Amino acid sequence: MEEIIKVDSLTKFFANEEALDGLDLSIHSREIFGFLGPSGAGKTTTIKLLTGQLLPTSGSATVFGVPVKEVNSPQHLKKIGVMSDNSGLYERLSIYENLKLYCELYQVTTDRIREVLEMVNLIGEEKKMISKLSKGMRQRVVLARTFLHKPNLLFLDEPTAALDPVNSEQIHRGLRELNQNGTTIFLTTHDMREAETLCDRIAFLNNGEVQLMGPPKELQRQYSNGNIRLELKNGHEVEVQNNKEGAQKVHEWMSSGELVRIQSHEPTLGEIFVDITGRKLI
Amino acid sequence: MNLSVKRINAIFQKDLKDISKNIFVLSTVLIPFLFAFLYGRQGDVPLEVQFLIINIAFTAVGAFVQSAVIAEEKEKNTLRGLMMSPATSSEILTGKSLLSAVLTVVTMIVCLSITNYVVTDPIMLLSMIIALIFFISLGTLVGLMTKSLMEASVVSVPIIFVFGMGRMFQELFQGNKLVMIFDYLPNVQLEMLASQITEGASFAESLPYLGTILAWTLISIIVTVIVYNKSTLDA
């Protein structure tokens, strides 16, 4: 598969403080890649470096084979969509007017507005002034604006951070739809469920370094202790090892009719992060 | 250099809608009208007063409105959105300058019709167009170098005093060497040029004034473009 983003030993210092320490990454076409880490881990810095909003201190990175220094040129920006923590909207204009401006800048027809509003669950709200919207609604307008030109590559900095579960699910559907149509997605998130259900691969970032990378299910299997969790009739939950002894216990409880539920026990991504870094993902 | 008229127009139309709801910025447009009404009622308006009104229109409308719209885009993080779109720097800067340019021209036409001043000399007209570009460029620079609309408003006050009313300070502090520098300001050069033209100056005699205004304009455009390009990167 075509390599869309290639990062080699990327380092970024702010004054004397290191924000990124020798980051290596390779993201392929049509991949949904999740960047996970606590606040200050370097996630937003990475997005800013990859979109040409910041210059690296050392190392190199390319997007579509172009060095990041040149990424913020108009011909490349046509292919990229960026939603960051500081994406602003025109407060005195309506949702429709905000999106119409970007339709003209990207030279797409205004018919697209309805499609993106549907993706972010804002149909019927287009006449509302931005100043009257809640934080979650504003975030959905920014997302709609990012989707307008059907970018080949999307950078999303915590896209569902301010959203309720229903709207988050709607955004996930929209992102999957874009991805199925060929958009590669690079997103940062604190939401482990989002990472598990949406991303093809994830990377844990801590103190500017990638600690672990891979498909979420594979990482969960890798860090699983292999135990099986059982729920018994008396309401107790017990864990047995996945071996001969464990099988005997399961057999006994099954025979006596004590067993209610049986499930494999895999660690959550949050638990894996704590396991490898000793820090919580907040 | 490819310029998309569609993109420039989109930014202009957006600014037009946005400013029509921005009372704070719109109220400054009234300042030159106020001066024009006050002096226009007194019959014959002397050339110095005509240029006081013209320069106040340049600073309070051209430079201030421009600095306000740019500073607000920065404050609300919407300038970053424009920069991350396929619009080029030239398209963004031209689109963002059109509103202040149109507002300044309309304000000036109305004000000068109140004070009965007609610009017929082509050199004078050309100089005024170049001066308009200078003031808009100055406003852009102030907007880019400040962090908020409020900060831009504070920085614009001395600009309005120096570039709008510089001639009045010269008269107040006559003989002061520092104030002699004011002679080379574009607004003062513009007034001097008008005075020379009224006295029948030739094209060659007008050129030094035109050249000085042009030099100010070119320098301000170069500095503005450098600062704009720097602002495409986060600090």
XYZ file of N, CA, C and O in Angstrom, chain B residues 7 10 13 21 34 42 47 50 52 54 61 66 69 103 108 112-113 148 173 179 195 219:
88
model
N -12.140 33.055 -5.201
C -11.716 32.944 -3.798
C -11.631 34.323 -3.152
O -12.064 34.523 -2.018
N -15.033 35.477 -2.458
C -15.639 34.737 -1.330
C -15.206 35.359 -0.007
O -16.022 35.550 0.899
N -16.938 38.820 0.315
C -18.371 38.689 0.639
C -18.556 38.297 2.103
O -19.449 38.799 2.790
N -22.420 43.292 10.888
C -22.944 42.985 12.233
C -21.945 43.396 13.317
O -22.120 43.057 14.480
N -18.004 62.751 10.562
C -18.199 63.764 11.602
C -17.382 65.020 11.264
O -17.899 66.144 11.293
N -19.072 75.099 7.336
C -18.441 76.432 7.459
C -18.130 77.084 6.119
O -17.321 77.994 6.040
N -7.574 73.747 2.018
C -6.933 72.495 1.571
C -6.423 71.650 2.740
O -6.555 70.420 2.737
N -9.254 69.798 4.144
C -9.666 68.724 3.223
C -8.768 67.506 3.442
O -9.249 66.368 3.497
N -6.966 66.872 6.115
C -7.164 66.306 7.449
C -8.261 65.235 7.359
O -8.113 64.118 7.867
N -9.296 63.669 4.586
C -8.817 62.554 3.743
C -7.928 61.610 4.556
O -8.098 60.382 4.531
N -10.508 54.485 8.676
C -11.248 53.475 7.915
C -10.260 52.493 7.271
O -10.284 51.297 7.572
N -8.971 47.642 8.596
C -8.138 46.534 8.135
C -7.464 45.826 9.314
O -7.467 44.598 9.396
N -10.132 43.751 11.230
C -10.600 42.481 10.636
C -9.504 41.405 10.675
O -9.786 40.235 10.901
N -14.652 50.427 1.641
C -15.193 51.312 2.678
C -14.495 52.670 2.673
O -15.139 53.716 2.813
N -14.583 58.329 1.568
C -13.900 59.513 1.046
C -14.768 60.253 0.028
O -14.842 61.489 0.061
N -15.818 64.012 0.787
C -15.327 65.087 -0.086
C -16.478 65.772 -0.828
O -16.367 66.951 -1.191
N -17.555 65.042 -1.031
C -18.704 65.715 -1.664
C -19.366 66.675 -0.651
O -19.906 67.703 -1.029
N -5.235 40.541 19.392
C -6.693 40.632 19.526
C -7.190 41.951 18.936
O -6.410 42.880 18.698
N 4.090 71.933 17.269
C 5.493 71.880 17.745
C 6.447 72.432 16.691
O 7.453 71.824 16.375
N 9.796 66.683 14.895
C 8.531 66.833 14.174
C 8.786 67.076 12.678
O 7.924 66.824 11.832
N -1.034 70.705 -2.562
C -0.758 72.149 -2.505
C 0.061 72.583 -3.729
O -0.221 73.622 -4.344
N 7.658 49.567 0.843
C 8.294 49.047 2.074
C 7.235 48.376 2.959
O 7.444 47.276 3.468
